[in-house]
Amino acid sequence: MPTQNSADQAMVRELNISLVLRLIHNEAPISRAQLAQKTGLNKSTVSSLVESLLKLKLIHETGINSTGAGRPARLLEINENAGGIVGVQFGVDHITVALSDFSGKTLWFRNKATDMQDEKEKTLQQTLELVHEAIAISKKKNLDVLGIGIATPGTVNIDEGLLIFAPNLQWHNVPLRNFFKEHTDINVFVENDANAAAIAEKLFGVARESEDFVFIFAGVGIGCGLFLDGNLYRGNIGYAGEVGHSPIMAEPFEAPCHCGNTGCWETYANQHAIIRRVQSRLDARRDSIIPALMKKRNAPLSIPLIKEAADQGDSEAIEALQETGVAMGLGIATLASILNPEKIILGGPLSVVGDYLLPTTKAVINKRSLPELSPTIEILLSSFNKDASLIGSISIVVDNILSNPTHIQRR
């Protein structure tokens, strides 16, 4: 029976091996001596931890650092061939499944349109078929699967892998982890899409060097992932970040939201709000090239079509996007004042029109925030654009392995 002392030693070793692996992930190529210097651990301890990571095939040696005095040192970096990771993104009108290597590089992906009217069982079965396809491709590439990550809109119990409620999907209490684990026998990690996207920015994107930042995931809904003091902030019961359902409007008629409330931020700043603003202009017979584009493409009014019109200088499309930027700025200004982050990052489907949103968004933030606050906050677009939560689904698996490297399972 292990003693308390041996258990404590095992815990310390686990923390240290995670610390070393994260440093290699963030700062590679890096030598053992540099790891010792940055961690404060002695060289023999670092060498032992590195050997364990080499045996786990999570890192490998690459090149030689011959600068400086003394013997040339072998450099270490993440082993991209450590295994494959399957990422799943649930959207309101689509599902996307991707396969990546351990470095986060996408090797394969598939996108499939879905219908909100379909039973969730049908959508889950369609997703499972794509997951099995991704697993098969990983095997063909001689990569064991390290895990399945799922990014979904709505509130998530991450301990149970349970989707509690997704208002825009109208899904309640969906046991996502159990469903995919049962059908694949692979470890499954489930996360809210905005949190997953924030983790992606922290591991691979524009927030790698940031300790305090807000990721705004904007599409049909609006959510945010909060990193405070270098850690994802989840709140009291794990549902922090549901900012899209914060009431920001006070008017005689407040637009209804899918959550059942009225006046919610996302009803004024999401992709449906843009389409409504453009449609109202078309109904008023304002001069626009959009009807001609819809006829030419034989397509309904959509965000890509509105962007195409804006790119061609259509004033109605540009003004509708700018108005939405104002609504976006109202919500972000509140977050900026409360949290005082280093960065605010906009990602998700609406980031494809981010260049039209950001100027008015920034103007509103400057106007509505304390004058000494707004100049210190960088407002920028996601590294991953509309695929932020898809990369996030992969990132949550990577993050779990970085935190628990000795618990890795390969299937």
C-alpha atoms as one frame of an Amber mdcrd trajectory, in Angstrom:
protein
   0.000   0.000   0.000   1.538   3.355  -1.025   2.450   5.729   1.769   1.342
   9.361   1.896   4.927  10.383   1.160   5.142   8.260  -1.992   1.757   9.557
  -3.150   2.956  13.126  -2.640   6.128  12.388  -4.592   4.105  10.916  -7.449
   1.904  14.012  -7.517   4.917  16.335  -7.564   6.465  14.336 -10.396   3.221
  14.527 -12.379   3.112  18.310 -11.919   6.748  18.638 -12.949   6.455  16.462
 -16.039   3.434  18.520 -17.106   5.402  21.732 -16.508   8.281  20.489 -18.665
   5.972  19.295 -21.444   4.134  22.637 -21.553   7.409  24.515 -21.790   8.519
  22.316 -24.679   5.143  22.888 -26.354   5.301  26.660 -25.896   8.987  27.384
 -26.441  10.452  24.619 -28.613  13.075  24.041 -29.737  14.509  24.076 -26.235
  17.384  22.299 -24.487  17.439  20.401 -21.202  19.625  23.120 -19.689  17.117
  25.781 -20.695  14.307  23.718 -19.196  16.212  23.473 -15.923  16.789  27.214
 -15.913  13.161  28.084 -16.643  11.607  25.566 -14.221  14.093  25.903 -11.370
  14.441  22.118 -11.280  17.889  20.553 -11.096  19.396  19.121 -14.271  19.143
  15.478 -13.213  15.412  15.861 -12.479  14.827  17.528 -15.830  16.774  14.772
 -17.613  14.636  12.123 -15.909  11.404  13.910 -16.854  12.562  14.362 -20.442
  13.420  10.662 -20.705   9.898   9.799 -19.554   8.397  12.095 -22.191  10.631
  10.568 -24.853   9.452   7.085 -23.872   5.844   8.299 -24.084   6.705   9.533
 -27.618   5.219  12.939 -26.826   8.478  14.739 -27.644  11.561  14.062 -29.716
  15.054  15.410 -30.107  15.718  17.688 -33.022  18.922  19.405 -34.022  21.785
  20.624 -31.883  22.292  23.991 -30.237  25.998  24.750 -30.625  25.874  28.378
 -29.514  27.586  29.463 -26.315  30.277  27.756 -24.290  30.331  24.107 -23.382
  29.179  20.965 -25.117  26.516  21.322 -27.864  23.032  20.541 -26.492  20.341
  18.505 -28.196  17.097  20.414 -28.619  13.620  19.123 -27.808  10.259  19.714
 -29.461   6.762  18.228 -29.541   6.501  15.000 -31.532   3.783  15.736 -34.076
   3.525  11.990 -34.786   2.718  11.145 -31.163  -0.805  10.365 -32.307  -3.942
  11.623 -34.010  -6.664  13.741 -32.452 -10.278  13.792 -33.632 -12.088  17.108
 -33.242 -15.869  17.554 -33.450 -17.657  20.876 -33.760 -21.432  21.118 -33.404
 -22.968  24.169 -35.052 -26.570  25.241 -35.356 -26.748  24.217 -39.015 -23.706
  21.996 -39.472 -21.308  19.499 -37.960 -17.602  19.441 -38.688 -15.160  16.651
 -37.862 -11.396  16.984 -38.255  -8.280  14.900 -37.701  -5.055  16.524 -36.542
  -1.640  15.418 -35.385  -0.359  16.178 -31.874   1.040  19.548 -32.988  -2.487
  20.651 -33.929  -1.919  20.524 -37.702  -5.108  19.526 -39.512  -4.711  16.377
 -41.610  -8.311  15.887 -42.733 -11.764  17.350 -42.156 -15.362  17.022 -43.281
 -18.267  19.434 -42.954 -21.894  18.334 -43.168 -24.977  20.542 -43.230 -27.651
  19.712 -40.664 -31.238  20.744 -40.079 -32.395  22.064 -36.706 -35.682  20.246
 -37.275 -33.923  16.869 -37.266 -33.983  14.766 -34.147 -30.696  15.037 -32.258
 -30.271  11.258 -32.562 -29.998  11.650 -36.325 -27.382  14.395 -35.984 -25.402
  12.350 -33.466 -25.426   9.329 -35.771 -24.228  11.443 -38.720 -21.447  12.808
 -36.523 -20.447   9.346 -35.355 -20.061   8.189 -38.961 -17.642  11.051 -39.620
 -15.764  10.289 -36.391 -15.286   6.665 -37.480 -14.024   7.926 -40.841 -11.494
  10.167 -39.070 -10.335   7.268 -36.881  -9.842   5.061 -39.936  -7.766   7.747
 -41.652  -5.659   8.185 -38.520  -4.919   4.465 -38.521  -3.950   4.571 -42.212
  -1.442   7.269 -41.308  -0.055   4.985 -38.560  -1.273   7.342 -35.869  -2.983
   5.923 -32.795  -5.870   8.135 -31.679  -5.104  10.079 -28.491  -8.607  11.382
 -27.883 -11.803  12.900 -29.254 -12.586  16.519 -28.492 -16.094  17.950 -28.846
 -16.918  21.665 -28.958 -20.592  22.478 -28.628 -22.698  25.582 -28.068 -24.454
  25.792 -24.727 -23.714  24.978 -21.105 -21.551  21.917 -20.508 -20.803  19.798
 -17.448 -17.203  18.965 -18.374 -16.778  16.430 -15.556 -19.541  14.280 -17.029
 -19.154  15.359 -20.662 -22.815  16.339 -20.594 -24.384  19.076 -22.709 -26.831
  20.667 -20.285 -28.651  23.058 -22.616 -27.944  24.563 -26.031 -30.652  27.212
 -26.638 -30.022  27.586 -30.372 -30.126  23.811 -30.882 -32.835  23.215 -28.283
 -30.848  20.233 -26.974 -31.215  19.322 -23.313 -29.098  16.927 -21.234 -27.248
  15.174 -24.062 -24.591  12.708 -22.781 -22.044  13.444 -25.515 -19.066  11.815
 -23.784 -20.888   8.591 -23.028 -22.319   8.351 -26.552 -18.991   8.723 -28.378
 -16.971   6.784 -25.788 -19.388   3.858 -26.019 -19.104   3.721 -29.813 -15.334
   4.276 -30.145 -13.689   3.194 -26.863 -11.594   6.388 -27.066 -11.284   9.066
 -24.389 -13.726  11.902 -25.068 -13.511  15.507 -23.850 -16.471  17.886 -24.147
 -16.305  21.657 -23.874 -18.375  24.737 -24.613 -17.424  26.076 -28.051 -16.264
  29.498 -26.824 -14.105  27.971 -24.085 -12.638  25.511 -26.587 -11.816  28.347
 -28.986 -10.157  30.303 -26.165  -7.991  27.279 -25.362  -7.030  27.086 -29.055
  -5.891  30.718 -29.002  -3.894  30.095 -25.825  -2.154  26.983 -27.164  -1.730
  27.825 -30.835  -2.984  31.327 -31.603  -2.685  35.043 -30.883  -3.016  34.626
 -27.103   0.007  32.363 -26.531   1.787  35.102 -24.589  -1.328  36.486 -22.851
  -2.427  35.739 -19.302  -5.694  37.709 -19.342  -7.869  37.708 -22.444 -11.465
  37.335 -23.583 -12.435  35.265 -26.596 -15.773  36.245 -28.146 -17.293  33.418
 -30.176 -19.922  34.963 -32.448 -22.204  33.173 -34.861 -25.857  32.293 -34.371
 -25.140  32.784 -30.682 -22.509  34.696 -28.747 -20.409  33.194 -25.988 -17.039
  33.954 -24.512 -14.070  32.114 -23.081 -12.258  33.887 -20.245  -8.593  33.413
 -19.427  -7.688  35.069 -16.131  -4.156  34.828 -14.702  -3.310  32.262 -17.371
  -6.183  29.888 -16.549  -9.588  29.298 -18.107 -12.207  30.770 -15.786 -15.311
  28.606 -15.441 -17.209  30.284 -12.611 -19.028  28.757  -9.659 -20.772  25.854
 -11.422 -18.762  25.835 -14.643 -20.992  27.922 -16.892 -19.116  31.236 -16.968
 -19.038  32.964 -20.343 -22.691  32.806 -21.418 -22.527  36.521 -22.192 -24.794
  36.310 -25.226 -27.759  36.056 -22.906 -26.913  39.206 -20.973 -29.644  41.831
 -21.446 -28.087  44.909 -23.038 -31.131  46.578 -24.582 -33.876  48.576 -22.893
 -36.513  49.529 -25.443 -40.307  49.358 -25.804 -39.959  46.136 -27.783 -37.082
  43.853 -26.856 -36.320  41.159 -29.416 -37.008  37.616 -28.145 -34.093  35.209
 -27.744 -33.974  31.420 -28.148 -33.167  31.165 -24.439 -36.679  32.427 -23.638
 -35.611  35.892 -22.471 -35.774  39.220 -24.316 -33.234  41.922 -25.065 -30.259
  39.519 -25.055 -26.986  40.775 -26.528 -26.759  38.040 -29.155 -30.127  38.892
 -30.709 -28.668  42.286 -31.714 -25.104  41.235 -32.586 -25.300  37.753 -34.111
 -25.442  36.651 -37.749 -29.255  36.681 -37.789 -29.139  40.343 -36.712 -26.992
  41.179 -39.744 -29.364  39.354 -42.076 -32.375  41.124 -40.509 -30.720  44.514
 -40.965 -29.944  43.814 -44.601 -33.398  42.370 -45.281 -35.095  45.445 -43.827
 -33.090  47.573 -46.259 -34.072  45.367 -49.171 -37.736  45.491 -48.096 -37.483
  49.294 -48.150 -36.180  48.998 -51.723 -32.858  50.571 -50.921 -30.350  50.557
 -53.778 -28.180  47.442 -53.403 -26.457  44.812 -55.525 -27.530  42.101 -53.088
 -30.736  41.034 -54.939 -28.713  40.628 -58.121 -26.120  38.540 -56.278 -28.836
  36.349 -54.767 -30.295  35.777 -58.231 -26.883  35.128 -59.782 -25.914  32.648
 -57.060 -29.444  31.220 -56.795 -28.911  31.489 -53.046 -30.741  32.980 -50.052
 -29.456  35.945 -48.101 -26.445  34.860 -46.055 -23.345  36.207 -44.327 -20.980
  35.143 -47.177 -23.247  36.824 -49.727 -23.461  40.005 -47.632 -19.666  39.999
 -47.344 -19.362  39.614 -51.101 -21.581  42.665 -51.547 -19.610  44.651 -48.983
 -16.339  43.703 -50.677 -17.776  45.221 -53.857 -18.565  48.451 -52.028 -22.306
  47.936 -51.470 -23.263  50.662 -48.983 -26.308  48.828 -47.610 -24.256  45.747
 -46.748 -21.487  47.858 -45.222 -23.901  49.931 -43.116 -25.691  46.814 -41.821
 -22.355  45.339 -40.790 -21.311  48.591 -39.140 -24.561  48.724 -37.158 -23.901
  45.197 -35.965 -20.403  46.317 -34.999 -22.007  48.927 -32.749 -24.132  46.257
 -31.041 -21.045  44.054 -30.701 -19.157  46.949 -29.130 -21.853  47.594 -26.513
 -21.456  44.112 -25.087 -17.679  44.036 -25.357 -17.357  47.438 -23.652 -19.067
  45.973 -20.595 -16.713  42.996 -20.555 -13.720  45.305 -20.984 -14.752  47.427
 -18.010 -15.390  44.449 -15.752 -12.381  42.291 -16.670  -9.700  44.729 -17.931
  -8.115  42.064 -20.191  -4.946  42.359 -22.268  -6.757  41.224 -25.416 -10.285
  40.772 -26.699 -10.396  38.318 -29.599 -13.336  37.953 -31.985 -13.762  34.562
 -33.640 -16.360  32.160 -34.968 -18.565  32.522 -38.071 -18.925  36.312 -37.752
 -15.175  36.841 -37.855 -15.353  36.427 -41.658 -16.857  39.945 -41.694 -14.685
  41.084 -38.824 -12.903  43.736 -40.875 -16.268  45.498 -41.274 -17.335  44.992
 -37.647 -14.166  45.954 -35.799 -13.917  49.677 -36.685 -17.332  50.521 -35.169
 -16.849  47.939 -32.412 -13.603  49.621 -31.377 -15.190  53.068 -31.588 -18.007
  52.019 -29.232 -15.544  50.409 -26.807 -13.472  53.609 -26.747 -16.598  55.678
 -26.130 -18.245  53.432 -23.524 -15.149  52.366 -21.557 -13.106  54.381 -19.081
 -10.676  56.608 -21.006  -7.668  55.115 -19.236  -8.874  51.558 -19.900  -9.591
  51.175 -23.626  -6.101  52.158 -24.912  -4.597  49.253 -22.947  -6.792  46.575
 -24.587  -5.924  45.043 -27.941  -8.985  44.146 -30.048  -8.210  41.639 -32.786
  -9.544  38.802 -34.894  -8.988  35.120 -34.153  -6.069  33.254 -35.697  -8.563
  30.602 -36.788 -11.392  32.731 -38.140 -14.646  30.752 -38.457 -12.865  27.495
 -37.487 -11.956  28.691 -33.990 -14.128  26.189 -32.137 -13.126  23.342 -34.484
  -9.463  23.963 -33.655 -10.674  24.327 -30.088 -12.115  20.807 -30.109  -8.641
  19.523 -30.971  -6.994  21.841 -28.464  -8.952  20.537 -25.488  -7.467  17.078
 -26.090  -3.962  18.530 -26.462  -4.452  20.573 -23.298  -5.533  17.513 -21.326
  -2.434  15.615 -22.468  -0.187  18.552 -21.553  -1.764  18.525 -18.085  -1.702
  14.740 -17.628   1.032  13.313 -19.873   1.503  10.052 -17.956  -2.203   9.249
 -18.277  -2.152   9.246 -22.061  -4.123   6.489 -23.776  -3.679   5.390 -27.360
  -6.352   3.550 -29.317
